[in-house]
Amino acid sequence: TTTSYSVLGYADRGYINMGRRVNWFAQELASPYFGLREPTGKVIDVQATFGSEPICRMLLARFLFLATSVFTLVRIVDSLSFFAFLTNWVVVFAVLYQLMALLCTMLKNTSVLEQPENGEGPPIPGFLVRLTWFLFSLVAPTSLLTTVIYWTMLFEPGNLDLTLEGSIEWVMTRGGIALLVFFDGFILTRIPIKLKHFYFGFGFAVIFIGWSIAHDILELGYDQAEDKDSLLYKILSWQTDWQFALVYSVLHLFIFTPVSFILVWTFSLSHRRYISNDYDGIDNNMTADQTEYTEYTDTERDEPHLV
């Protein structure tokens, strides 16, 4: 009898925990794109998350990251055809993110990064923070995906440029800038990525697939050299091998893009920075593995939360 009660107790707790997890995901998906209040009830600290400290170290690091990326961008821009390629667009968005991140650090102690007050609705940060947040949520999973695709599907050893400047350019556009973005957003700071931010990268992927179709069907062309054909990428040859291009596009949209986002989103869950007065006695750098389920009294909150 004791054993049966124990089993039933574990089963009941399992169902309760599952229900709370479902409730957590539902609240996460229902929250604003840039809402600071988490489903746990904790509130993201704007200055600690997007400005970080010490300021001098952050300014130096972010300036060097931006300078390196701008150098790469200047090296690879040769004509308007530059904007035809997915990798180049990732570099552009990465530079924009690094510029906004640098501004966040420079304006850390101003009203631009002021913590919004808790009103009737969820707290929403200012425009600069929202723009920085959007760019990071777009660049982080997209740069990871483009790097993996290049090394697994597009890499050709014969095309390597072994000069110093050429090597720097090649390394930075094939994973280097992605590493800088990850280090900035996940190590120097702790920028959270919300589940709804998936739509940013997915929408970008849809636009690029549509562009690849228009580019090939309309024969817009891009002759990088006389011995190069007009394809954007050999895996997206809609005229000569549309079946493979279609299969790859479906995989890109519904497998590769979600998987890359889930990896980045999972990584962003740990050590988020919250305002210190959110919960008394709670470590603001607590990881997801250290959290416990608890229930508040009716006077505190009507439904259970992770704390």
PDB file of C-alpha atoms in Angstrom:
ATOM      1  CA  THR A   1       0.000   0.000   0.000  1.00  0.00           C
ATOM      2  CA  THR A   2       2.827   2.362   0.894  1.00  0.00           C
ATOM      3  CA  THR A   3       4.531   1.578  -2.405  1.00  0.00           C
ATOM      4  CA  SER A   4       1.362   2.215  -4.394  1.00  0.00           C
ATOM      5  CA  TYR A   5       0.862   5.573  -2.674  1.00  0.00           C
ATOM      6  CA  SER A   6       4.489   6.483  -3.429  1.00  0.00           C
ATOM      7  CA  VAL A   7       4.054   5.612  -7.095  1.00  0.00           C
ATOM      8  CA  LEU A   8       0.835   7.589  -7.300  1.00  0.00           C
ATOM      9  CA  GLY A   9       2.528  10.494  -5.545  1.00  0.00           C
ATOM     10  CA  TYR A  10       5.374  10.545  -8.045  1.00  0.00           C
ATOM     11  CA  ALA A  11       2.887  10.265 -10.912  1.00  0.00           C
ATOM     12  CA  ASP A  12       0.829  13.164  -9.555  1.00  0.00           C
ATOM     13  CA  ARG A  13       3.912  15.317  -9.151  1.00  0.00           C
ATOM     14  CA  GLY A  14       4.977  14.388 -12.680  1.00  0.00           C
ATOM     15  CA  TYR A  15       1.632  15.485 -14.106  1.00  0.00           C
ATOM     16  CA  ILE A  16       1.776  18.720 -12.089  1.00  0.00           C
ATOM     17  CA  ASN A  17       5.300  19.503 -13.233  1.00  0.00           C
ATOM     18  CA  MET A  18       4.370  18.736 -16.830  1.00  0.00           C
ATOM     19  CA  GLY A  19       1.385  21.048 -16.556  1.00  0.00           C
ATOM     20  CA  ARG A  20       3.566  23.807 -15.178  1.00  0.00           C
ATOM     21  CA  ARG A  21       6.065  23.376 -17.976  1.00  0.00           C
ATOM     22  CA  VAL A  22       3.272  23.582 -20.554  1.00  0.00           C
ATOM     23  CA  ASN A  23       2.021  26.687 -18.767  1.00  0.00           C
ATOM     24  CA  TRP A  24       5.541  28.162 -18.893  1.00  0.00           C
ATOM     25  CA  PHE A  25       5.782  27.643 -22.666  1.00  0.00           C
ATOM     26  CA  ALA A  26       2.278  29.059 -23.152  1.00  0.00           C
ATOM     27  CA  GLN A  27       3.166  32.199 -21.190  1.00  0.00           C
ATOM     28  CA  GLU A  28       6.458  32.544 -23.050  1.00  0.00           C
ATOM     29  CA  LEU A  29       4.710  32.409 -26.422  1.00  0.00           C
ATOM     30  CA  ALA A  30       1.979  34.804 -25.278  1.00  0.00           C
ATOM     31  CA  SER A  31       4.394  37.411 -23.894  1.00  0.00           C
ATOM     32  CA  PRO A  32       5.472  40.437 -25.981  1.00  0.00           C
ATOM     33  CA  TYR A  33       8.459  40.011 -28.289  1.00  0.00           C
ATOM     34  CA  PHE A  34      10.545  42.308 -26.113  1.00  0.00           C
ATOM     35  CA  GLY A  35       8.813  41.949 -22.766  1.00  0.00           C
ATOM     36  CA  LEU A  36      11.194  41.961 -19.815  1.00  0.00           C
ATOM     37  CA  ARG A  37       9.040  39.886 -17.472  1.00  0.00           C
ATOM     38  CA  GLU A  38       9.738  36.164 -17.738  1.00  0.00           C
ATOM     39  CA  PRO A  39       7.111  33.436 -17.254  1.00  0.00           C
ATOM     40  CA  THR A  40       8.869  32.795 -13.930  1.00  0.00           C
ATOM     41  CA  GLY A  41       7.857  36.268 -12.799  1.00  0.00           C
ATOM     42  CA  LYS A  42      11.437  37.541 -12.764  1.00  0.00           C
ATOM     43  CA  VAL A  43      12.265  40.742 -14.673  1.00  0.00           C
ATOM     44  CA  ILE A  44      15.324  41.120 -16.897  1.00  0.00           C
ATOM     45  CA  ASP A  45      17.753  43.809 -15.780  1.00  0.00           C
ATOM     46  CA  VAL A  46      18.184  46.088 -18.812  1.00  0.00           C
ATOM     47  CA  GLN A  47      21.466  47.739 -17.814  1.00  0.00           C
ATOM     48  CA  ALA A  48      23.147  44.547 -16.585  1.00  0.00           C
ATOM     49  CA  THR A  49      22.018  42.619 -19.667  1.00  0.00           C
ATOM     50  CA  PHE A  50      22.639  45.067 -22.498  1.00  0.00           C
ATOM     51  CA  GLY A  51      25.235  47.401 -20.953  1.00  0.00           C
ATOM     52  CA  SER A  52      27.128  45.106 -18.604  1.00  0.00           C
ATOM     53  CA  GLU A  53      30.172  45.970 -16.499  1.00  0.00           C
ATOM     54  CA  PRO A  54      32.933  47.009 -16.127  1.00  0.00           C
ATOM     55  CA  ILE A  55      32.172  49.665 -18.719  1.00  0.00           C
ATOM     56  CA  CYS A  56      35.785  50.258 -19.801  1.00  0.00           C
ATOM     57  CA  ARG A  57      36.343  46.590 -20.533  1.00  0.00           C
ATOM     58  CA  MET A  58      33.023  46.308 -22.353  1.00  0.00           C
ATOM     59  CA  LEU A  59      33.724  49.409 -24.435  1.00  0.00           C
ATOM     60  CA  LEU A  60      37.128  48.094 -25.452  1.00  0.00           C
ATOM     61  CA  ALA A  61      35.857  44.609 -26.305  1.00  0.00           C
ATOM     62  CA  ARG A  62      32.854  45.822 -28.263  1.00  0.00           C
ATOM     63  CA  PHE A  63      34.893  48.429 -30.122  1.00  0.00           C
ATOM     64  CA  LEU A  64      37.437  45.785 -31.174  1.00  0.00           C
ATOM     65  CA  PHE A  65      34.654  43.407 -32.241  1.00  0.00           C
ATOM     66  CA  LEU A  66      33.008  46.149 -34.298  1.00  0.00           C
ATOM     67  CA  ALA A  67      36.300  47.256 -35.871  1.00  0.00           C
ATOM     68  CA  THR A  68      37.121  43.683 -36.888  1.00  0.00           C
ATOM     69  CA  SER A  69      33.697  43.152 -38.429  1.00  0.00           C
ATOM     70  CA  VAL A  70      33.751  46.497 -40.247  1.00  0.00           C
ATOM     71  CA  PHE A  71      37.176  45.629 -41.680  1.00  0.00           C
ATOM     72  CA  THR A  72      35.722  42.348 -42.945  1.00  0.00           C
ATOM     73  CA  LEU A  73      32.681  44.101 -44.389  1.00  0.00           C
ATOM     74  CA  VAL A  74      34.800  46.655 -46.249  1.00  0.00           C
ATOM     75  CA  ARG A  75      36.943  43.844 -47.660  1.00  0.00           C
ATOM     76  CA  ILE A  76      34.017  41.857 -49.082  1.00  0.00           C
ATOM     77  CA  VAL A  77      31.924  44.707 -50.499  1.00  0.00           C
ATOM     78  CA  ASP A  78      32.827  44.992 -54.163  1.00  0.00           C
ATOM     79  CA  SER A  79      29.593  45.984 -55.905  1.00  0.00           C
ATOM     80  CA  LEU A  80      25.823  45.894 -55.524  1.00  0.00           C
ATOM     81  CA  SER A  81      25.976  42.167 -56.220  1.00  0.00           C
ATOM     82  CA  PHE A  82      27.410  41.866 -52.692  1.00  0.00           C
ATOM     83  CA  PHE A  83      23.845  41.951 -51.384  1.00  0.00           C
ATOM     84  CA  ALA A  84      22.874  38.832 -53.309  1.00  0.00           C
ATOM     85  CA  PHE A  85      24.474  36.402 -50.867  1.00  0.00           C
ATOM     86  CA  LEU A  86      23.134  35.183 -47.536  1.00  0.00           C
ATOM     87  CA  THR A  87      26.545  35.184 -45.843  1.00  0.00           C
ATOM     88  CA  ASN A  88      27.063  38.845 -46.701  1.00  0.00           C
ATOM     89  CA  TRP A  89      23.692  39.820 -45.235  1.00  0.00           C
ATOM     90  CA  VAL A  90      24.607  38.023 -42.010  1.00  0.00           C
ATOM     91  CA  VAL A  91      27.802  40.106 -41.876  1.00  0.00           C
ATOM     92  CA  VAL A  92      25.787  43.312 -42.388  1.00  0.00           C
ATOM     93  CA  PHE A  93      23.332  42.454 -39.607  1.00  0.00           C
ATOM     94  CA  ALA A  94      26.218  41.408 -37.335  1.00  0.00           C
ATOM     95  CA  VAL A  95      27.899  44.795 -37.846  1.00  0.00           C
ATOM     96  CA  LEU A  96      24.612  46.560 -37.071  1.00  0.00           C
ATOM     97  CA  TYR A  97      24.207  44.481 -33.912  1.00  0.00           C
ATOM     98  CA  GLN A  98      27.750  45.235 -32.753  1.00  0.00           C
ATOM     99  CA  LEU A  99      27.211  48.948 -33.393  1.00  0.00           C
ATOM    100  CA  MET A 100      23.968  48.950 -31.367  1.00  0.00           C
ATOM    101  CA  ALA A 101      25.636  46.903 -28.599  1.00  0.00           C
ATOM    102  CA  LEU A 102      28.474  49.433 -28.424  1.00  0.00           C
ATOM    103  CA  LEU A 103      25.952  52.261 -28.141  1.00  0.00           C
ATOM    104  CA  CYS A 104      24.179  50.387 -25.327  1.00  0.00           C
ATOM    105  CA  THR A 105      27.450  50.246 -23.393  1.00  0.00           C
ATOM    106  CA  MET A 106      28.227  53.910 -24.062  1.00  0.00           C
ATOM    107  CA  LEU A 107      24.735  54.963 -22.920  1.00  0.00           C
ATOM    108  CA  LYS A 108      24.482  52.488 -20.038  1.00  0.00           C
ATOM    109  CA  ASN A 109      23.964  55.093 -17.316  1.00  0.00           C
ATOM    110  CA  THR A 110      21.547  57.250 -19.285  1.00  0.00           C
ATOM    111  CA  SER A 111      17.776  57.169 -19.693  1.00  0.00           C
ATOM    112  CA  VAL A 112      18.229  55.152 -22.913  1.00  0.00           C
ATOM    113  CA  LEU A 113      18.867  52.002 -20.850  1.00  0.00           C
ATOM    114  CA  GLU A 114      16.569  52.954 -18.014  1.00  0.00           C
ATOM    115  CA  GLN A 115      14.685  50.092 -16.378  1.00  0.00           C
ATOM    116  CA  PRO A 116      10.981  50.532 -17.258  1.00  0.00           C
ATOM    117  CA  GLU A 117       8.602  50.729 -14.334  1.00  0.00           C
ATOM    118  CA  ASN A 118       6.113  47.969 -13.697  1.00  0.00           C
ATOM    119  CA  GLY A 119       2.721  49.211 -14.795  1.00  0.00           C
ATOM    120  CA  GLU A 120      -0.463  47.450 -15.738  1.00  0.00           C
ATOM    121  CA  GLY A 121       1.159  45.863 -18.788  1.00  0.00           C
ATOM    122  CA  PRO A 122       4.474  43.981 -19.120  1.00  0.00           C
ATOM    123  CA  PRO A 123       7.634  46.142 -18.874  1.00  0.00           C
ATOM    124  CA  ILE A 124       9.065  46.985 -22.309  1.00  0.00           C
ATOM    125  CA  PRO A 125      12.553  48.491 -22.806  1.00  0.00           C
ATOM    126  CA  GLY A 126      13.395  51.489 -24.968  1.00  0.00           C
ATOM    127  CA  PHE A 127      13.923  51.537 -28.722  1.00  0.00           C
ATOM    128  CA  LEU A 128      17.724  51.071 -28.701  1.00  0.00           C
ATOM    129  CA  VAL A 129      17.442  48.004 -26.460  1.00  0.00           C
ATOM    130  CA  ARG A 130      14.653  46.532 -28.586  1.00  0.00           C
ATOM    131  CA  LEU A 131      16.664  47.076 -31.770  1.00  0.00           C
ATOM    132  CA  THR A 132      19.782  45.501 -30.227  1.00  0.00           C
ATOM    133  CA  TRP A 133      17.698  42.606 -28.937  1.00  0.00           C
ATOM    134  CA  PHE A 134      16.112  42.042 -32.342  1.00  0.00           C
ATOM    135  CA  LEU A 135      19.435  42.084 -34.184  1.00  0.00           C
ATOM    136  CA  PHE A 136      21.058  39.635 -31.765  1.00  0.00           C
ATOM    137  CA  SER A 137      18.061  37.276 -31.887  1.00  0.00           C
ATOM    138  CA  LEU A 138      18.301  37.336 -35.685  1.00  0.00           C
ATOM    139  CA  VAL A 139      22.083  37.147 -36.093  1.00  0.00           C
ATOM    140  CA  ALA A 140      22.930  34.498 -33.480  1.00  0.00           C
ATOM    141  CA  PRO A 141      20.960  31.533 -34.918  1.00  0.00           C
ATOM    142  CA  THR A 142      21.329  32.686 -38.540  1.00  0.00           C
ATOM    143  CA  SER A 143      25.115  33.021 -38.324  1.00  0.00           C
ATOM    144  CA  LEU A 144      25.331  29.593 -36.685  1.00  0.00           C
ATOM    145  CA  LEU A 145      23.258  28.067 -39.482  1.00  0.00           C
ATOM    146  CA  THR A 146      25.139  29.730 -42.352  1.00  0.00           C
ATOM    147  CA  THR A 147      28.471  28.659 -40.837  1.00  0.00           C
ATOM    148  CA  VAL A 148      27.368  25.020 -40.549  1.00  0.00           C
ATOM    149  CA  ILE A 149      25.912  25.031 -44.076  1.00  0.00           C
ATOM    150  CA  TYR A 150      29.108  26.439 -45.538  1.00  0.00           C
ATOM    151  CA  TRP A 151      31.399  23.892 -43.891  1.00  0.00           C
ATOM    152  CA  THR A 152      29.136  20.930 -44.631  1.00  0.00           C
ATOM    153  CA  MET A 153      27.806  21.753 -48.103  1.00  0.00           C
ATOM    154  CA  LEU A 154      29.719  24.558 -49.791  1.00  0.00           C
ATOM    155  CA  PHE A 155      33.352  24.362 -48.696  1.00  0.00           C
ATOM    156  CA  GLU A 156      35.822  23.886 -51.553  1.00  0.00           C
ATOM    157  CA  PRO A 157      39.525  23.784 -50.550  1.00  0.00           C
ATOM    158  CA  GLY A 158      40.600  24.954 -54.000  1.00  0.00           C
ATOM    159  CA  ASN A 159      38.954  28.365 -53.475  1.00  0.00           C
ATOM    160  CA  LEU A 160      41.038  29.342 -50.449  1.00  0.00           C
ATOM    161  CA  ASP A 161      42.858  32.687 -50.511  1.00  0.00           C
ATOM    162  CA  LEU A 162      46.114  32.097 -48.623  1.00  0.00           C
ATOM    163  CA  THR A 163      47.170  35.757 -48.409  1.00  0.00           C
ATOM    164  CA  LEU A 164      47.014  37.415 -44.970  1.00  0.00           C
ATOM    165  CA  GLU A 165      44.112  39.743 -45.759  1.00  0.00           C
ATOM    166  CA  GLY A 166      42.338  37.064 -47.756  1.00  0.00           C
ATOM    167  CA  SER A 167      42.696  34.563 -44.908  1.00  0.00           C
ATOM    168  CA  ILE A 168      41.281  37.032 -42.375  1.00  0.00           C
ATOM    169  CA  GLU A 169      38.346  37.778 -44.650  1.00  0.00           C
ATOM    170  CA  TRP A 170      37.704  34.088 -45.286  1.00  0.00           C
ATOM    171  CA  VAL A 171      37.875  33.101 -41.595  1.00  0.00           C
ATOM    172  CA  MET A 172      35.674  35.981 -40.437  1.00  0.00           C
ATOM    173  CA  THR A 173      32.904  35.345 -42.979  1.00  0.00           C
ATOM    174  CA  ARG A 174      32.937  31.567 -42.390  1.00  0.00           C
ATOM    175  CA  GLY A 175      32.455  31.545 -38.624  1.00  0.00           C
ATOM    176  CA  GLY A 176      34.657  34.265 -37.147  1.00  0.00           C
ATOM    177  CA  ILE A 177      31.954  36.915 -36.922  1.00  0.00           C
ATOM    178  CA  ALA A 178      29.521  34.333 -35.560  1.00  0.00           C
ATOM    179  CA  LEU A 179      31.986  33.627 -32.736  1.00  0.00           C
ATOM    180  CA  LEU A 180      32.295  37.354 -31.977  1.00  0.00           C
ATOM    181  CA  VAL A 181      28.509  37.708 -31.796  1.00  0.00           C
ATOM    182  CA  PHE A 182      28.176  34.651 -29.553  1.00  0.00           C
ATOM    183  CA  PHE A 183      30.968  35.805 -27.255  1.00  0.00           C
ATOM    184  CA  ASP A 184      29.447  39.268 -26.978  1.00  0.00           C
ATOM    185  CA  GLY A 185      25.849  38.189 -26.421  1.00  0.00           C
ATOM    186  CA  PHE A 186      26.348  35.068 -24.299  1.00  0.00           C
ATOM    187  CA  ILE A 187      29.648  35.598 -22.440  1.00  0.00           C
ATOM    188  CA  LEU A 188      30.226  39.329 -21.997  1.00  0.00           C
ATOM    189  CA  THR A 189      26.498  39.875 -21.580  1.00  0.00           C
ATOM    190  CA  ARG A 190      23.545  37.522 -21.157  1.00  0.00           C
ATOM    191  CA  ILE A 191      21.044  38.598 -23.787  1.00  0.00           C
ATOM    192  CA  PRO A 192      17.971  36.354 -23.542  1.00  0.00           C
ATOM    193  CA  ILE A 193      16.331  34.904 -26.609  1.00  0.00           C
ATOM    194  CA  LYS A 194      12.594  34.333 -26.464  1.00  0.00           C
ATOM    195  CA  LEU A 195      10.732  31.569 -28.246  1.00  0.00           C
ATOM    196  CA  LYS A 196       8.850  34.113 -30.358  1.00  0.00           C
ATOM    197  CA  HIS A 197      12.158  35.395 -31.722  1.00  0.00           C
ATOM    198  CA  PHE A 198      12.189  32.293 -33.904  1.00  0.00           C
ATOM    199  CA  TYR A 199      10.016  34.184 -36.378  1.00  0.00           C
ATOM    200  CA  PHE A 200      12.832  36.673 -37.038  1.00  0.00           C
ATOM    201  CA  GLY A 201      15.200  34.052 -38.432  1.00  0.00           C
ATOM    202  CA  PHE A 202      12.426  32.078 -40.103  1.00  0.00           C
ATOM    203  CA  GLY A 203      11.139  35.147 -41.917  1.00  0.00           C
ATOM    204  CA  PHE A 204      14.668  35.974 -43.029  1.00  0.00           C
ATOM    205  CA  ALA A 205      15.086  32.400 -44.356  1.00  0.00           C
ATOM    206  CA  VAL A 206      11.801  32.630 -46.284  1.00  0.00           C
ATOM    207  CA  ILE A 207      12.897  35.904 -47.882  1.00  0.00           C
ATOM    208  CA  PHE A 208      16.235  34.441 -48.924  1.00  0.00           C
ATOM    209  CA  ILE A 209      14.692  31.283 -50.420  1.00  0.00           C
ATOM    210  CA  GLY A 210      12.287  33.483 -52.379  1.00  0.00           C
ATOM    211  CA  TRP A 211      15.180  35.642 -53.531  1.00  0.00           C
ATOM    212  CA  SER A 212      17.140  32.572 -54.700  1.00  0.00           C
ATOM    213  CA  ILE A 213      14.149  31.498 -56.829  1.00  0.00           C
ATOM    214  CA  ALA A 214      13.750  34.958 -58.370  1.00  0.00           C
ATOM    215  CA  HIS A 215      17.510  35.245 -58.932  1.00  0.00           C
ATOM    216  CA  ASP A 216      17.688  31.942 -60.818  1.00  0.00           C
ATOM    217  CA  ILE A 217      14.378  31.981 -62.692  1.00  0.00           C
ATOM    218  CA  LEU A 218      14.737  35.599 -63.811  1.00  0.00           C
ATOM    219  CA  GLU A 219      18.413  34.998 -64.653  1.00  0.00           C
ATOM    220  CA  LEU A 220      19.578  38.061 -62.792  1.00  0.00           C
ATOM    221  CA  GLY A 221      23.018  36.478 -62.632  1.00  0.00           C
ATOM    222  CA  TYR A 222      26.150  37.288 -60.760  1.00  0.00           C
ATOM    223  CA  ASP A 223      29.448  36.592 -62.523  1.00  0.00           C
ATOM    224  CA  GLN A 224      31.995  36.776 -59.725  1.00  0.00           C
ATOM    225  CA  ALA A 225      34.642  35.792 -62.262  1.00  0.00           C
ATOM    226  CA  GLU A 226      34.617  34.757 -65.875  1.00  0.00           C
ATOM    227  CA  ASP A 227      34.863  31.096 -64.944  1.00  0.00           C
ATOM    228  CA  LYS A 228      31.975  31.260 -62.478  1.00  0.00           C
ATOM    229  CA  ASP A 229      28.357  30.588 -63.311  1.00  0.00           C
ATOM    230  CA  SER A 230      25.488  32.795 -62.241  1.00  0.00           C
ATOM    231  CA  LEU A 231      24.238  30.624 -59.396  1.00  0.00           C
ATOM    232  CA  LEU A 232      24.021  32.074 -55.914  1.00  0.00           C
ATOM    233  CA  TYR A 233      24.768  28.680 -54.406  1.00  0.00           C
ATOM    234  CA  LYS A 234      25.172  25.296 -56.067  1.00  0.00           C
ATOM    235  CA  ILE A 235      22.568  23.815 -53.707  1.00  0.00           C
ATOM    236  CA  LEU A 236      19.929  26.263 -54.996  1.00  0.00           C
ATOM    237  CA  SER A 237      19.969  25.647 -58.733  1.00  0.00           C
ATOM    238  CA  TRP A 238      16.252  26.013 -59.483  1.00  0.00           C
ATOM    239  CA  GLN A 239      16.603  25.753 -63.270  1.00  0.00           C
ATOM    240  CA  THR A 240      18.971  22.808 -63.564  1.00  0.00           C
ATOM    241  CA  ASP A 241      18.036  20.788 -60.456  1.00  0.00           C
ATOM    242  CA  TRP A 242      14.852  22.179 -58.973  1.00  0.00           C
ATOM    243  CA  GLN A 243      14.042  18.943 -57.133  1.00  0.00           C
ATOM    244  CA  PHE A 244      17.179  19.127 -55.017  1.00  0.00           C
ATOM    245  CA  ALA A 245      16.733  22.886 -54.523  1.00  0.00           C
ATOM    246  CA  LEU A 246      13.157  22.294 -53.348  1.00  0.00           C
ATOM    247  CA  VAL A 247      14.166  19.532 -50.939  1.00  0.00           C
ATOM    248  CA  TYR A 248      16.980  21.636 -49.537  1.00  0.00           C
ATOM    249  CA  SER A 249      14.679  24.666 -49.154  1.00  0.00           C
ATOM    250  CA  VAL A 250      12.137  22.608 -47.201  1.00  0.00           C
ATOM    251  CA  LEU A 251      14.896  21.235 -44.970  1.00  0.00           C
ATOM    252  CA  HIS A 252      16.363  24.712 -44.513  1.00  0.00           C
ATOM    253  CA  LEU A 253      13.044  26.223 -43.463  1.00  0.00           C
ATOM    254  CA  PHE A 254      11.570  23.448 -41.329  1.00  0.00           C
ATOM    255  CA  ILE A 255      14.578  21.524 -40.005  1.00  0.00           C
ATOM    256  CA  PHE A 256      17.826  23.511 -40.129  1.00  0.00           C
ATOM    257  CA  THR A 257      16.369  26.876 -39.079  1.00  0.00           C
ATOM    258  CA  PRO A 258      14.355  25.500 -36.108  1.00  0.00           C
ATOM    259  CA  VAL A 259      17.252  23.336 -34.900  1.00  0.00           C
ATOM    260  CA  SER A 260      19.755  26.216 -34.995  1.00  0.00           C
ATOM    261  CA  PHE A 261      17.282  28.434 -33.148  1.00  0.00           C
ATOM    262  CA  ILE A 262      16.568  25.815 -30.465  1.00  0.00           C
ATOM    263  CA  LEU A 263      20.302  25.394 -29.852  1.00  0.00           C
ATOM    264  CA  VAL A 264      20.812  29.139 -29.424  1.00  0.00           C
ATOM    265  CA  TRP A 265      17.627  29.554 -27.357  1.00  0.00           C
ATOM    266  CA  THR A 266      18.654  26.719 -25.033  1.00  0.00           C
ATOM    267  CA  PHE A 267      22.094  28.252 -24.569  1.00  0.00           C
ATOM    268  CA  SER A 268      20.521  31.617 -23.693  1.00  0.00           C
ATOM    269  CA  LEU A 269      18.448  30.179 -20.831  1.00  0.00           C
ATOM    270  CA  SER A 270      21.286  30.032 -18.306  1.00  0.00           C
ATOM    271  CA  HIS A 271      22.619  32.868 -16.157  1.00  0.00           C
ATOM    272  CA  ARG A 272      20.163  35.509 -17.265  1.00  0.00           C
ATOM    273  CA  ARG A 273      20.450  38.760 -15.339  1.00  0.00           C
ATOM    274  CA  TYR A 274      17.423  39.927 -13.377  1.00  0.00           C
ATOM    275  CA  ILE A 275      16.708  42.970 -11.233  1.00  0.00           C
ATOM    276  CA  SER A 276      17.834  42.356  -7.670  1.00  0.00           C
ATOM    277  CA  ASN A 277      14.552  43.319  -6.011  1.00  0.00           C
ATOM    278  CA  ASP A 278      12.508  40.881  -8.067  1.00  0.00           C
ATOM    279  CA  TYR A 279      12.646  38.057  -5.534  1.00  0.00           C
ATOM    280  CA  ASP A 280      14.234  38.337  -2.108  1.00  0.00           C
ATOM    281  CA  GLY A 281      17.024  35.847  -1.543  1.00  0.00           C
ATOM    282  CA  ILE A 282      17.158  34.639  -5.155  1.00  0.00           C
ATOM    283  CA  ASP A 283      20.465  34.506  -7.004  1.00  0.00           C
ATOM    284  CA  ASN A 284      20.029  36.587 -10.163  1.00  0.00           C
ATOM    285  CA  ASN A 285      22.577  34.423 -11.977  1.00  0.00           C
ATOM    286  CA  MET A 286      20.743  31.200 -11.153  1.00  0.00           C
ATOM    287  CA  THR A 287      20.783  28.680 -13.983  1.00  0.00           C
ATOM    288  CA  ALA A 288      17.795  26.771 -15.272  1.00  0.00           C
ATOM    289  CA  ASP A 289      19.132  23.574 -13.644  1.00  0.00           C
ATOM    290  CA  GLN A 290      19.094  25.247 -10.223  1.00  0.00           C
ATOM    291  CA  THR A 291      15.477  26.362 -10.382  1.00  0.00           C
ATOM    292  CA  GLU A 292      12.686  24.704  -8.467  1.00  0.00           C
ATOM    293  CA  TYR A 293       8.943  24.656  -8.844  1.00  0.00           C
ATOM    294  CA  THR A 294       6.954  26.337  -6.124  1.00  0.00           C
ATOM    295  CA  GLU A 295       3.535  27.824  -5.669  1.00  0.00           C
ATOM    296  CA  TYR A 296       2.736  31.263  -4.367  1.00  0.00           C
ATOM    297  CA  THR A 297      -0.156  31.945  -2.027  1.00  0.00           C
ATOM    298  CA  ASP A 298      -3.292  33.502  -3.444  1.00  0.00           C
ATOM    299  CA  THR A 299      -2.191  36.908  -2.187  1.00  0.00           C
ATOM    300  CA  GLU A 300       1.079  36.690  -4.081  1.00  0.00           C
ATOM    301  CA  ARG A 301       0.131  35.113  -7.377  1.00  0.00           C
ATOM    302  CA  ASP A 302      -2.741  33.073  -8.715  1.00  0.00           C
ATOM    303  CA  GLU A 303      -0.766  30.445 -10.533  1.00  0.00           C
ATOM    304  CA  PRO A 304       2.495  28.497 -10.034  1.00  0.00           C
ATOM    305  CA  HIS A 305       5.768  29.762 -11.434  1.00  0.00           C
ATOM    306  CA  LEU A 306       9.345  28.691 -11.727  1.00  0.00           C
ATOM    307  CA  VAL A 307      11.540  30.450  -9.206  1.00  0.00           C
TER     308      VAL A 307
END
